[in-house]
């Protein structure tokens, strides 16, 4: 933590520094004047990235080389090719494997376009997407971010809590509702249970569920069954759940609610950032630069968490998606060869939209004992273009003014004779800024984070693409469930720790 | 951080420990067998609470003695009497000040009951609550938690982002919409702007806004104006925003959507926990015990954040409320006399409902390098009582099994020859468990957190009731806004750091 005194922002922050320290690429401006870095630090951080072969690893990833693995031990042993889900805009494919993945993705896209035309006349008003984790968080975040373009109502059913299904069923007319059931394995406990609940609800209204439920799943999974589903869209083992938003996991809902053209625009935006991650050098490689700043703050300055604060109500659900994407990817304790790490990985990511956060946890950001680096996101224009001038400024201008003011306030602080009015300042942040949040911009923002997270993992030398850490909970939950069944059947409960709880509830 | 090796959970966790380490009070069971504590630790933690006069301070707070202050410096200098908002069920008042506060609160309650009867015939279908921070987060959390009882649609409009208002206006029929505008000062920038936007929208439809907008504000504030509002309900300076859910800030929306009787039940539940916080000794004082466990994990074991994971979809918004309540209260760097602290206060609180979190950040909880203590919340029964048995168990049973399994998995971990399948375990958690989430239970849960947070502050000897840390941002935002106006009027921008950004966007 000794490095946390490096560079005193209240001393160095000037008009010139802010104007100078900004990188532009693919429609984004990345303001980093309020980070605790100088040219030397940035140079050395990029040297670290080179040393760890970060750019090389990104290229190999996008080419489809195996990078979801632990070398020398049984592991997933897979390619990581979510970039191929949107790699059909301009350039030639870098490899046979990526070419093949692209071809399959395009087929699904075309299938979707045809399907959407076919169901148009059925007049569906609502869609319920069943899915949990990556099958919910990303699709939900991107749908909500673009809901200003939506002509339908979309509901996300994820929790195995039966109240989740009940509360959604209260809101829809099932005869006009399309259901999209998403599970790569076709065996996800929560999603399977929720699909069964919806099937029962359809039957109670004498509606044939098959005519209303679409599957998104892996080829050959138990859900790849035309006798049970209106249609089936495919995903593949080289697209991880948390990286699947641009595949059919997010595609069906975006296509249905916004129209296919907007889904395509979204993919194009994501693809633009894929190219940046692959081809740009230095700070122009925005995801790599973001990853390095994060590593600087976390590993060198010792800040244990990071907050993402988008000044856009449309990004309300986005932080939860990032939370999964980052923490499931990089919450790892061994390196790519299975050695236990002696440094801290995957920081805790949390946050809330501004200005709301200012009226919530910003007290701690400004005057707490623990320092939290902040990633701000902002836009010049609103989505609906409906605004009102109050006291000479529009709401959009007020929103913007608050965003800029917060980054300055955190950096410069303020001295005062009254200790309660002292702001120590010297707290780092940066701003990702773009013109407006449209499908293209959102696609590029999503890919920015996907690649930022991957770069962090490449530099820490960990496998960001598996999730072994979720297995133990599943195994023990099955044991407790066995205990619940045993209890109901008045048999002996085998799992003693589970029994202790079950006897005490 | 030396203490973090204290007590090895994989070694000590037995059926007996789980069964023994549970405290019961006011309908809650508090399972703490998976915390890294033994009898000696607990004894010493309570000794620390005694030394800091925690219980005495709680009594004084509820009696209305000044406790929102920094001794020796200009400060808020106020009582903290949110408990008086619900202190009308059984016992005699402890002081004249609390008696007076109770009387005023009761008057507002009666006013609300009369008002709700009067507007019944107008057939309002929707309510929009305008408010930000405490005027949104708590009311929204409690409304969503009880929405299974709601017969109306409720929308929360908080963000100054104009897209927030636009997206809500798209969903409502204004002729059938009641608006509740909440601001204690009557001057909150965001809420004022949003109220103006709604007033314009009413006027555009030739509806008189006065007939549709209710104010909740301090007596004598700019919003305390019968010529502008259908009715006005009062709050007082001794009820802080983040502690105002049980006042009219939450009361109007709960009364409107659920009916007055349920609002009363909710208050009764909160009151039950107020009595516990005031009167119980030792672990039976659940909020004090919770505060001590949190301090143990944070200050003695060195874990920098804490996660709250309710296994209940209805509590989806609850964590955001807790985030404000804890981090705005306890994100402080000076003690009650203005001395800078040399230890860490208000931890970062974050979380998500289960089972959803399991498919998101639980990877990091189980296999990350950083340890996060977890507070689980669970219920035996669902709210809607609509469930389905799949593979011999209901969804509610699956939900419950997962909750119990996670606390066990975090504690015991698992060894394996494959380093990627190793779970170090020894990660602390506890479970708050109750029968079902109804208005009474929710009230007590809310008050549990309010008092847990206050106890933490009492023990750290800080002022948990002010928020000076939000001021600097406001001042600088005004300066940036002045800059925006100057730019539009082609005048010189005074604030150079703001100018740097404005010139670069």
Short mmCIF file of C-alpha atoms in Angstrom, two decimals, chain A residues 48 159 186 258 261 299 341 369 389 418 465 467 503:
data_model
loop_
_atom_site.label_atom_id
_atom_site.label_comp_id
_atom_site.label_asym_id
_atom_site.label_seq_id
_atom_site.Cartn_x
_atom_site.Cartn_y
_atom_site.Cartn_z
CA UNK A 48 3.95 -5.19 -17.90
CA UNK A 159 -34.71 -16.81 -9.54
CA UNK A 186 -30.24 -27.48 -20.94
CA UNK A 258 -36.33 -3.75 -30.92
CA UNK A 261 -31.87 -4.17 -37.52
CA UNK A 299 -2.48 -4.29 -7.10
CA UNK A 341 -1.28 -16.82 -6.41
CA UNK A 369 -11.56 5.69 5.41
CA UNK A 389 -35.00 23.83 -18.92
CA UNK A 418 -14.08 22.19 10.62
CA UNK A 465 -13.10 -18.28 -18.62
CA UNK A 467 -16.09 -21.06 -13.04
CA UNK A 503 -33.82 -29.50 12.15
#
